[in-house]
PDB file of C-alpha atoms and ligand atoms in Angstrom:
ATOM      1  CA  UNK A 295     -22.649 -44.718   0.414  1.00  0.00           C
ATOM      2  CA  UNK A 296     -22.834 -41.267  -1.966  1.00  0.00           C
ATOM      3  CA  UNK A 297     -20.002 -41.766  -4.353  1.00  0.00           C
ATOM      4  CA  UNK A 298     -19.091 -39.826  -7.366  1.00  0.00           C
ATOM      5  CA  UNK A 299     -16.773 -41.046 -10.143  1.00  0.00           C
ATOM      6  CA  UNK A 300     -14.609 -38.763 -11.740  1.00  0.00           C
ATOM      7  CA  UNK A 301     -12.163 -39.061 -15.112  1.00  0.00           C
ATOM      8  CA  UNK A 302     -11.688 -38.237 -18.671  1.00  0.00           C
ATOM      9  CA  UNK A 303     -14.330 -39.751 -21.186  1.00  0.00           C
ATOM     10  CA  UNK A 304     -13.413 -43.460 -21.525  1.00  0.00           C
ATOM     11  CA  UNK A 305     -11.550 -43.347 -18.466  1.00  0.00           C
ATOM     12  CA  UNK A 306     -13.521 -46.582 -17.344  1.00  0.00           C
ATOM     13  CA  UNK A 307     -16.134 -44.700 -14.989  1.00  0.00           C
ATOM     14  CA  UNK A 308     -18.879 -46.456 -16.371  1.00  0.00           C
ATOM     15  CA  UNK A 309     -17.640 -50.019 -15.965  1.00  0.00           C
ATOM     16  CA  UNK A 310     -16.139 -49.283 -12.529  1.00  0.00           C
ATOM     17  CA  UNK A 311     -19.514 -47.730 -11.402  1.00  0.00           C
ATOM     18  CA  UNK A 312     -21.318 -51.033 -12.902  1.00  0.00           C
ATOM     19  CA  UNK A 313     -19.360 -53.096 -10.525  1.00  0.00           C
ATOM     20  CA  UNK A 314     -19.620 -50.888  -7.471  1.00  0.00           C
ATOM     21  CA  UNK A 315     -23.292 -50.721  -7.905  1.00  0.00           C
ATOM     22  CA  UNK A 316     -23.427 -54.534  -7.963  1.00  0.00           C
ATOM     23  CA  UNK A 317     -20.954 -54.984  -5.048  1.00  0.00           C
ATOM     24  CA  UNK A 318     -22.958 -52.506  -2.963  1.00  0.00           C
ATOM     25  CA  UNK A 319     -26.396 -52.654  -3.858  1.00  0.00           C
ATOM     26  CA  UNK A 320     -26.586 -48.971  -4.695  1.00  0.00           C
ATOM     27  CA  UNK A 321     -27.911 -47.449  -7.948  1.00  0.00           C
ATOM     28  CA  UNK A 322     -25.800 -46.543 -10.634  1.00  0.00           C
ATOM     29  CA  UNK A 323     -26.915 -43.330 -11.961  1.00  0.00           C
ATOM     30  CA  UNK A 324     -25.360 -41.981 -15.342  1.00  0.00           C
ATOM     31  CA  UNK A 325     -26.382 -38.957 -16.875  1.00  0.00           C
ATOM     32  CA  UNK A 326     -25.307 -39.824 -20.180  1.00  0.00           C
ATOM     33  CA  UNK A 327     -27.351 -42.665 -20.036  1.00  0.00           C
ATOM     34  CA  UNK A 328     -30.333 -40.483 -18.897  1.00  0.00           C
ATOM     35  CA  UNK A 329     -29.798 -38.222 -22.026  1.00  0.00           C
ATOM     36  CA  UNK A 330     -29.378 -41.116 -24.117  1.00  0.00           C
ATOM     37  CA  UNK A 331     -32.569 -42.687 -23.176  1.00  0.00           C
ATOM     38  CA  UNK A 332     -34.617 -39.308 -24.063  1.00  0.00           C
ATOM     39  CA  UNK A 333     -32.870 -38.819 -27.179  1.00  0.00           C
ATOM     40  CA  UNK A 334     -34.122 -42.578 -27.886  1.00  0.00           C
ATOM     41  CA  UNK A 335     -37.573 -41.764 -26.470  1.00  0.00           C
ATOM     42  CA  UNK A 336     -37.731 -38.738 -28.744  1.00  0.00           C
ATOM     43  CA  UNK A 337     -38.464 -36.256 -25.595  1.00  0.00           C
ATOM     44  CA  UNK A 338     -38.041 -32.394 -25.339  1.00  0.00           C
ATOM     45  CA  UNK A 339     -34.962 -33.007 -23.197  1.00  0.00           C
ATOM     46  CA  UNK A 340     -33.604 -35.522 -25.617  1.00  0.00           C
ATOM     47  CA  UNK A 341     -33.735 -33.000 -28.230  1.00  0.00           C
ATOM     48  CA  UNK A 342     -31.952 -30.257 -26.767  1.00  0.00           C
ATOM     49  CA  UNK A 343     -29.510 -32.514 -25.313  1.00  0.00           C
ATOM     50  CA  UNK A 344     -28.392 -34.203 -28.667  1.00  0.00           C
ATOM     51  CA  UNK A 345     -27.559 -30.914 -30.221  1.00  0.00           C
ATOM     52  CA  UNK A 346     -24.661 -30.681 -27.691  1.00  0.00           C
ATOM     53  CA  UNK A 347     -23.868 -34.471 -27.156  1.00  0.00           C
ATOM     54  CA  UNK A 348     -23.256 -34.813 -31.016  1.00  0.00           C
ATOM     55  CA  UNK A 349     -20.685 -31.930 -30.637  1.00  0.00           C
ATOM     56  CA  UNK A 350     -18.690 -33.331 -27.713  1.00  0.00           C
ATOM     57  CA  UNK A 351     -20.466 -30.321 -25.899  1.00  0.00           C
ATOM     58  CA  UNK A 352     -21.497 -30.452 -22.671  1.00  0.00           C
ATOM     59  CA  UNK A 353     -25.116 -30.049 -22.072  1.00  0.00           C
ATOM     60  CA  UNK A 354     -25.903 -26.847 -19.900  1.00  0.00           C
ATOM     61  CA  UNK A 355     -25.897 -27.182 -16.079  1.00  0.00           C
ATOM     62  CA  UNK A 356     -29.894 -25.985 -16.324  1.00  0.00           C
ATOM     63  CA  UNK A 357     -30.981 -28.949 -18.218  1.00  0.00           C
ATOM     64  CA  UNK A 358     -28.664 -31.280 -16.272  1.00  0.00           C
ATOM     65  CA  UNK A 359     -28.485 -30.496 -12.199  1.00  0.00           C
ATOM     66  CA  UNK A 360     -32.222 -30.489 -11.389  1.00  0.00           C
ATOM     67  CA  UNK A 361     -32.604 -34.044 -13.286  1.00  0.00           C
ATOM     68  CA  UNK A 362     -29.905 -35.491 -11.323  1.00  0.00           C
ATOM     69  CA  UNK A 363     -31.131 -33.630  -7.708  1.00  0.00           C
ATOM     70  CA  UNK A 364     -34.443 -35.072  -8.660  1.00  0.00           C
ATOM     71  CA  UNK A 365     -33.012 -38.564  -9.710  1.00  0.00           C
ATOM     72  CA  UNK A 366     -31.377 -38.898  -6.108  1.00  0.00           C
ATOM     73  CA  UNK A 367     -34.315 -37.721  -3.905  1.00  0.00           C
ATOM     74  CA  UNK A 368     -35.832 -41.287  -5.355  1.00  0.00           C
ATOM     75  CA  UNK A 369     -36.711 -43.801  -3.153  1.00  0.00           C
ATOM     76  CA  UNK A 370     -34.115 -46.500  -4.188  1.00  0.00           C
ATOM     77  CA  UNK A 371     -31.320 -43.713  -3.700  1.00  0.00           C
ATOM     78  CA  UNK A 372     -31.864 -43.279  -0.035  1.00  0.00           C
ATOM     79  CA  UNK A 373     -29.045 -45.446   1.013  1.00  0.00           C
ATOM     80  CA  UNK A 374     -26.691 -44.031  -1.522  1.00  0.00           C
ATOM     81  CA  UNK A 375     -25.666 -44.210  -5.148  1.00  0.00           C
ATOM     82  CA  UNK A 376     -22.723 -44.139  -7.330  1.00  0.00           C
ATOM     83  CA  UNK A 377     -22.640 -41.047  -9.740  1.00  0.00           C
ATOM     84  CA  UNK A 378     -21.211 -41.402 -13.223  1.00  0.00           C
ATOM     85  CA  UNK A 379     -20.616 -38.655 -15.343  1.00  0.00           C
ATOM     86  CA  UNK A 380     -21.730 -35.723 -12.697  1.00  0.00           C
ATOM     87  CA  UNK A 381     -20.983 -33.681 -11.528  1.00  0.00           C
ATOM     88  CA  UNK A 382     -18.994 -32.178 -14.666  1.00  0.00           C
ATOM     89  CA  UNK A 383     -18.598 -28.497 -13.836  1.00  0.00           C
ATOM     90  CA  UNK A 384     -17.800 -26.716 -10.675  1.00  0.00           C
ATOM     91  CA  UNK A 385     -21.609 -25.084 -10.768  1.00  0.00           C
ATOM     92  CA  UNK A 386     -22.796 -28.848 -10.868  1.00  0.00           C
ATOM     93  CA  UNK A 387     -20.694 -29.746  -7.893  1.00  0.00           C
ATOM     94  CA  UNK A 388     -22.044 -26.682  -6.061  1.00  0.00           C
ATOM     95  CA  UNK A 389     -25.704 -27.746  -6.835  1.00  0.00           C
ATOM     96  CA  UNK A 390     -24.992 -31.191  -5.802  1.00  0.00           C
ATOM     97  CA  UNK A 391     -23.467 -30.080  -2.445  1.00  0.00           C
ATOM     98  CA  UNK A 392     -26.444 -27.593  -1.786  1.00  0.00           C
ATOM     99  CA  UNK A 393     -29.147 -30.325  -2.501  1.00  0.00           C
ATOM    100  CA  UNK A 394     -26.976 -32.630  -0.201  1.00  0.00           C
ATOM    101  CA  UNK A 395     -26.621 -30.002   2.521  1.00  0.00           C
ATOM    102  CA  UNK A 396     -30.629 -29.645   2.558  1.00  0.00           C
ATOM    103  CA  UNK A 397     -30.894 -32.925   3.525  1.00  0.00           C
ATOM    104  CA  UNK A 398     -28.027 -33.130   6.169  1.00  0.00           C
ATOM    105  CA  UNK A 399     -26.154 -35.364   3.549  1.00  0.00           C
ATOM    106  CA  UNK A 400     -22.470 -35.076   1.797  1.00  0.00           C
ATOM    107  CA  UNK A 401     -20.837 -36.660  -0.767  1.00  0.00           C
ATOM    108  CA  UNK A 402     -18.712 -40.021   0.906  1.00  0.00           C
ATOM    109  CA  UNK A 403     -16.383 -40.571  -1.790  1.00  0.00           C
ATOM    110  CA  UNK A 404     -15.251 -38.812  -5.487  1.00  0.00           C
ATOM    111  CA  UNK A 405     -13.256 -41.771  -7.235  1.00  0.00           C
ATOM    112  CA  UNK A 406     -10.815 -40.392  -9.698  1.00  0.00           C
ATOM    113  CA  UNK A 407     -10.020 -42.920 -12.465  1.00  0.00           C
ATOM    114  CA  UNK A 408      -6.693 -41.655 -13.912  1.00  0.00           C
ATOM    115  CA  UNK A 409      -5.901 -42.354 -17.484  1.00  0.00           C
ATOM    116  CA  UNK A 410      -3.903 -40.261 -19.808  1.00  0.00           C
ATOM    117  CA  UNK A 411      -5.474 -38.872 -23.139  1.00  0.00           C
ATOM    118  CA  UNK A 412      -2.834 -40.861 -25.266  1.00  0.00           C
ATOM    119  CA  UNK A 413      -5.128 -44.313 -24.074  1.00  0.00           C
ATOM    120  CA  UNK A 414      -8.120 -42.716 -24.266  1.00  0.00           C
ATOM    121  CA  UNK A 415      -8.777 -42.526 -28.328  1.00  0.00           C
ATOM    122  CA  UNK A 416      -7.624 -46.221 -28.352  1.00  0.00           C
ATOM    123  CA  UNK A 417     -10.513 -47.146 -25.848  1.00  0.00           C
ATOM    124  CA  UNK A 418     -12.998 -45.379 -27.565  1.00  0.00           C
ATOM    125  CA  UNK A 419     -12.761 -46.490 -31.143  1.00  0.00           C
ATOM    126  CA  UNK A 420     -13.386 -49.872 -29.416  1.00  0.00           C
ATOM    127  CA  UNK A 421     -15.940 -49.100 -26.963  1.00  0.00           C
ATOM    128  CA  UNK A 422     -19.194 -50.849 -27.906  1.00  0.00           C
ATOM    129  CA  UNK A 423     -22.626 -49.761 -25.845  1.00  0.00           C
ATOM    130  CA  UNK A 424     -25.555 -51.636 -25.093  1.00  0.00           C
ATOM    131  CA  UNK A 425     -28.795 -49.648 -26.479  1.00  0.00           C
ATOM    132  CA  UNK A 426     -31.114 -50.600 -23.908  1.00  0.00           C
ATOM    133  CA  UNK A 427     -29.092 -51.079 -20.549  1.00  0.00           C
ATOM    134  CA  UNK A 428     -25.848 -48.958 -20.783  1.00  0.00           C
ATOM    135  CA  UNK A 429     -23.293 -51.562 -20.392  1.00  0.00           C
ATOM    136  CA  UNK A 430     -20.242 -50.854 -22.031  1.00  0.00           C
ATOM    137  CA  UNK A 431     -17.797 -53.302 -23.690  1.00  0.00           C
ATOM    138  CA  UNK A 432     -14.522 -53.055 -25.630  1.00  0.00           C
ATOM    139  CA  UNK A 433     -13.534 -55.418 -28.550  1.00  0.00           C
ATOM    140  CA  UNK A 434     -10.155 -56.072 -27.208  1.00  0.00           C
ATOM    141  CA  UNK A 435     -10.094 -55.360 -23.473  1.00  0.00           C
ATOM    142  CA  UNK A 436     -13.717 -56.498 -22.499  1.00  0.00           C
ATOM    143  CA  UNK A 437     -15.334 -58.344 -25.209  1.00  0.00           C
ATOM    144  CA  UNK A 438     -19.027 -59.418 -24.649  1.00  0.00           C
ATOM    145  CA  UNK A 439     -19.582 -63.546 -24.582  1.00  0.00           C
ATOM    146  CA  UNK A 440     -21.387 -63.289 -27.987  1.00  0.00           C
ATOM    147  CA  UNK A 441     -20.232 -60.556 -30.314  1.00  0.00           C
ATOM    148  CA  UNK A 442     -22.493 -57.560 -30.654  1.00  0.00           C
ATOM    149  CA  UNK A 443     -24.698 -58.714 -28.169  1.00  0.00           C
ATOM    150  CA  UNK A 444     -25.219 -57.371 -24.378  1.00  0.00           C
ATOM    151  CA  UNK A 445     -24.418 -59.920 -21.628  1.00  0.00           C
ATOM    152  CA  UNK A 446     -26.605 -58.423 -18.997  1.00  0.00           C
ATOM    153  CA  UNK A 447     -29.615 -57.985 -21.352  1.00  0.00           C
ATOM    154  CA  UNK A 448     -29.139 -59.207 -24.681  1.00  0.00           C
ATOM    155  CA  UNK A 449     -30.103 -56.410 -26.559  1.00  0.00           C
ATOM    156  CA  UNK A 450     -27.479 -55.193 -29.663  1.00  0.00           C
ATOM    157  CA  UNK A 451     -24.453 -53.114 -28.975  1.00  0.00           C
ATOM    158  CA  UNK A 452     -23.416 -50.126 -30.662  1.00  0.00           C
ATOM    159  CA  UNK A 453     -20.259 -47.720 -31.501  1.00  0.00           C
ATOM    160  CA  UNK A 454     -21.956 -44.539 -30.003  1.00  0.00           C
ATOM    161  CA  UNK A 455     -21.570 -41.435 -32.670  1.00  0.00           C
ATOM    162  CA  UNK A 456     -19.820 -39.172 -30.227  1.00  0.00           C
ATOM    163  CA  UNK A 457     -16.982 -41.802 -29.874  1.00  0.00           C
ATOM    164  CA  UNK A 458     -15.628 -41.213 -33.154  1.00  0.00           C
ATOM    165  CA  UNK A 459     -12.013 -39.671 -32.901  1.00  0.00           C
ATOM    166  CA  UNK A 460     -12.483 -36.220 -33.703  1.00  0.00           C
ATOM    167  CA  UNK A 461     -15.437 -35.668 -30.983  1.00  0.00           C
ATOM    168  CA  UNK A 462     -13.543 -37.758 -28.763  1.00  0.00           C
ATOM    169  CA  UNK A 463     -10.692 -35.181 -28.975  1.00  0.00           C
ATOM    170  CA  UNK A 464     -13.457 -32.257 -28.261  1.00  0.00           C
ATOM    171  CA  UNK A 465     -14.712 -34.088 -25.410  1.00  0.00           C
ATOM    172  CA  UNK A 466     -11.113 -34.385 -24.102  1.00  0.00           C
ATOM    173  CA  UNK A 467     -10.529 -30.722 -24.261  1.00  0.00           C
ATOM    174  CA  UNK A 468     -14.097 -29.702 -22.453  1.00  0.00           C
ATOM    175  CA  UNK A 469     -12.981 -32.564 -19.889  1.00  0.00           C
ATOM    176  CA  UNK A 470      -9.583 -30.773 -19.151  1.00  0.00           C
ATOM    177  CA  UNK A 471     -11.050 -27.376 -19.083  1.00  0.00           C
ATOM    178  CA  UNK A 472     -14.420 -28.184 -17.293  1.00  0.00           C
ATOM    179  CA  UNK A 473     -14.146 -31.026 -15.447  1.00  0.00           C
ATOM    180  CA  UNK A 474     -10.538 -31.725 -14.525  1.00  0.00           C
ATOM    181  CA  UNK A 475     -10.812 -28.572 -11.868  1.00  0.00           C
ATOM    182  CA  UNK A 476     -13.297 -30.995  -9.932  1.00  0.00           C
ATOM    183  CA  UNK A 477     -10.291 -33.035  -8.882  1.00  0.00           C
ATOM    184  CA  UNK A 478      -8.889 -30.282  -6.703  1.00  0.00           C
ATOM    185  CA  UNK A 479     -12.483 -29.343  -5.695  1.00  0.00           C
ATOM    186  CA  UNK A 480     -13.364 -32.565  -4.197  1.00  0.00           C
ATOM    187  CA  UNK A 481      -9.561 -32.861  -2.744  1.00  0.00           C
ATOM    188  CA  UNK A 482     -10.215 -29.653  -0.726  1.00  0.00           C
ATOM    189  CA  UNK A 483     -13.331 -31.459   0.456  1.00  0.00           C
ATOM    190  CA  UNK A 484     -11.389 -34.156   1.632  1.00  0.00           C
ATOM    191  CA  UNK A 485     -13.257 -36.947  -0.070  1.00  0.00           C
ATOM    192  CA  UNK A 486     -11.270 -37.368  -3.112  1.00  0.00           C
ATOM    193  CA  UNK A 487      -9.470 -40.793  -3.712  1.00  0.00           C
ATOM    194  CA  UNK A 488      -7.362 -41.621  -7.166  1.00  0.00           C
ATOM    195  CA  UNK A 489      -7.013 -44.847  -9.066  1.00  0.00           C
ATOM    196  CA  UNK A 490      -4.383 -45.809 -11.791  1.00  0.00           C
ATOM    197  CA  UNK A 491      -7.144 -46.522 -14.691  1.00  0.00           C
ATOM    198  CA  UNK A 492      -4.544 -48.171 -16.996  1.00  0.00           C
ATOM    199  CA  UNK A 493      -4.701 -51.626 -15.006  1.00  0.00           C
ATOM    200  CA  UNK A 494      -7.140 -54.322 -15.868  1.00  0.00           C
ATOM    201  CA  UNK A 495     -10.598 -53.765 -14.894  1.00  0.00           C
ATOM    202  CA  UNK A 496     -10.547 -56.113 -11.955  1.00  0.00           C
ATOM    203  CA  UNK A 497      -7.170 -54.580 -10.560  1.00  0.00           C
ATOM    204  CA  UNK A 498      -8.825 -51.371 -10.232  1.00  0.00           C
ATOM    205  CA  UNK A 499     -11.817 -52.451  -8.940  1.00  0.00           C
ATOM    206  CA  UNK A 500      -9.995 -54.450  -5.949  1.00  0.00           C
ATOM    207  CA  UNK A 501      -8.240 -51.121  -5.428  1.00  0.00           C
ATOM    208  CA  UNK A 502     -11.846 -49.424  -5.460  1.00  0.00           C
ATOM    209  CA  UNK A 503     -13.077 -51.614  -2.997  1.00  0.00           C
ATOM    210  CA  UNK A 504     -10.158 -51.084  -0.660  1.00  0.00           C
ATOM    211  CA  UNK A 505     -10.475 -47.331  -0.838  1.00  0.00           C
ATOM    212  CA  UNK A 506     -14.396 -48.014  -0.039  1.00  0.00           C
ATOM    213  CA  UNK A 507     -13.281 -49.789   2.989  1.00  0.00           C
TER     214      UNK A 507
HETATM  215  P1  ADP B 214     -18.548 -40.921 -20.944  1.00  0.00           P
HETATM  216  O1  ADP B 214     -18.895 -41.863 -20.105  1.00  0.00           O
HETATM  217  O2  ADP B 214     -17.722 -41.137 -22.532  1.00  0.00           O
HETATM  218  O3  ADP B 214     -17.397 -39.796 -20.422  1.00  0.00           O
HETATM  219  P2  ADP B 214     -21.353 -40.024 -20.898  1.00  0.00           P
HETATM  220  O4  ADP B 214     -21.807 -41.120 -21.131  1.00  0.00           O
HETATM  221  O5  ADP B 214     -20.656 -39.779 -19.499  1.00  0.00           O
HETATM  222  O6  ADP B 214     -19.800 -40.286 -21.658  1.00  0.00           O
HETATM  223  O7  ADP B 214     -21.555 -38.261 -21.957  1.00  0.00           O
HETATM  224  C1  ADP B 214     -21.918 -38.109 -22.956  1.00  0.00           C
HETATM  225  C2  ADP B 214     -22.332 -37.140 -23.005  1.00  0.00           C
HETATM  226  O8  ADP B 214     -23.724 -36.776 -22.686  1.00  0.00           O
HETATM  227  C3  ADP B 214     -21.278 -36.133 -22.731  1.00  0.00           C
HETATM  228  O9  ADP B 214     -20.445 -35.577 -23.863  1.00  0.00           O
HETATM  229  C4  ADP B 214     -22.121 -34.742 -22.622  1.00  0.00           C
HETATM  230  O10 ADP B 214     -22.637 -34.101 -23.800  1.00  0.00           O
HETATM  231  C5  ADP B 214     -23.328 -35.263 -22.081  1.00  0.00           C
HETATM  232  N1  ADP B 214     -23.426 -35.269 -20.733  1.00  0.00           N
HETATM  233  C6  ADP B 214     -23.605 -36.370 -19.866  1.00  0.00           C
HETATM  234  N2  ADP B 214     -23.478 -35.855 -18.331  1.00  0.00           N
HETATM  235  C7  ADP B 214     -23.380 -34.451 -18.618  1.00  0.00           C
HETATM  236  C8  ADP B 214     -23.163 -33.764 -17.304  1.00  0.00           C
HETATM  237  N3  ADP B 214     -23.265 -34.148 -16.232  1.00  0.00           N
HETATM  238  N4  ADP B 214     -23.129 -32.332 -17.851  1.00  0.00           N
HETATM  239  C9  ADP B 214     -23.369 -32.024 -19.164  1.00  0.00           C
HETATM  240  N5  ADP B 214     -23.393 -32.828 -20.042  1.00  0.00           N
HETATM  241  C10 ADP B 214     -23.168 -34.153 -19.399  1.00  0.00           C
HETATM  242  P1  ADP B 215     -16.354 -44.162 -18.623  1.00  0.00           P
HETATM  243  O1  ADP B 215     -17.702 -44.491 -18.447  1.00  0.00           O
HETATM  244  O2  ADP B 215     -15.337 -43.351 -18.222  1.00  0.00           O
HETATM  245  O3  ADP B 215     -16.578 -43.017 -20.475  1.00  0.00           O
HETATM  246  P2  ADP B 215     -16.246 -46.736 -20.051  1.00  0.00           P
HETATM  247  O4  ADP B 215     -16.348 -47.436 -18.606  1.00  0.00           O
HETATM  248  O5  ADP B 215     -17.507 -46.671 -20.834  1.00  0.00           O
HETATM  249  O6  ADP B 215     -15.654 -45.347 -19.531  1.00  0.00           O
HETATM  250  O7  ADP B 215     -14.860 -47.563 -20.583  1.00  0.00           O
HETATM  251  C1  ADP B 215     -14.676 -46.908 -22.180  1.00  0.00           C
HETATM  252  C2  ADP B 215     -14.072 -47.975 -22.850  1.00  0.00           C
HETATM  253  O8  ADP B 215     -13.030 -48.547 -22.229  1.00  0.00           O
HETATM  254  C3  ADP B 215     -14.932 -49.083 -23.069  1.00  0.00           C
HETATM  255  O9  ADP B 215     -14.941 -49.894 -24.150  1.00  0.00           O
HETATM  256  C4  ADP B 215     -14.599 -50.134 -21.778  1.00  0.00           C
HETATM  257  O10 ADP B 215     -15.038 -51.616 -21.964  1.00  0.00           O
HETATM  258  C5  ADP B 215     -13.250 -50.052 -21.582  1.00  0.00           C
HETATM  259  N1  ADP B 215     -12.467 -50.102 -20.622  1.00  0.00           N
HETATM  260  C6  ADP B 215     -12.828 -49.797 -19.234  1.00  0.00           C
HETATM  261  N2  ADP B 215     -12.072 -49.989 -18.347  1.00  0.00           N
HETATM  262  C7  ADP B 215     -10.745 -50.859 -18.870  1.00  0.00           C
HETATM  263  C8  ADP B 215      -9.589 -51.104 -18.507  1.00  0.00           C
HETATM  264  N3  ADP B 215      -9.073 -50.851 -17.294  1.00  0.00           N
HETATM  265  N4  ADP B 215      -8.457 -51.461 -19.129  1.00  0.00           N
HETATM  266  C9  ADP B 215      -9.264 -51.454 -20.673  1.00  0.00           C
HETATM  267  N5  ADP B 215     -10.176 -51.037 -21.037  1.00  0.00           N
HETATM  268  C10 ADP B 215     -11.353 -50.583 -20.104  1.00  0.00           C
HETATM  269 ZN1   ZN B 216     -27.630 -54.369 -22.069  1.00  0.00          ZN
END
């Protein structure tokens, strides 16, 4: 099953992608996590990506598309995957379509997690992210068992630099201008599914499971 998560920054794409990944036994591929791990390891890609990420801008398509196309060609992705944070622009969606067509494949589901902007700022200030495995928590809505510690891997939790309100506002603008058009794009392809992302995490996940059949 090849699944794409769509939605604003902070809509809960990562949270749902992790649950889908566990339930269906397919890898969770997050471009944000890939960039952050490159930044942590001080790679060339990480250095380039950081300048954009810190400003709430998108990393250019040239640095993003090949990376994903290579990642989904790996062995663990042969039966499917859940892509979280990619595609984010029409050219990225086209690059993905071409790469898949070359193998006689296509996207099965694009799940749009819909959350209005008003809710997003509140969510982001409470988001805490694991420094090693990418799991995310929320201080109120989804706290870890032990404060400041990841349930999954035991590493420390941080407030991401780009989750401060000014950067979140910028990211929301970028989302509306560059990423939201993908909703129409996948609607036309006949693979779009929508869920109301303002509900409880578990409620959203049961609805997604029904949509996936
Ligand atoms: P969120 O889950 O809050 O939307 P991500 O972890 O997906 O955040 O992304 C963080 C940042 O990484 C983005 O603001 C952007 O700068 C960069 N990024 C992630 N994925 C992409 C992508 N597909 N194209 C361009 N930039 C990306
Ligand atoms: P995205 O990957 O779309 O940027 P995340 O999955 O990281 O979003 O979620 C953003 C923040 O909101 C996190 O702190 C997360 O714990 C919290 N969150 C996720 N889903 C919900 C929900 N349904 N209700 C309330 N908070 C949520
Ligand atoms: Zn962790």
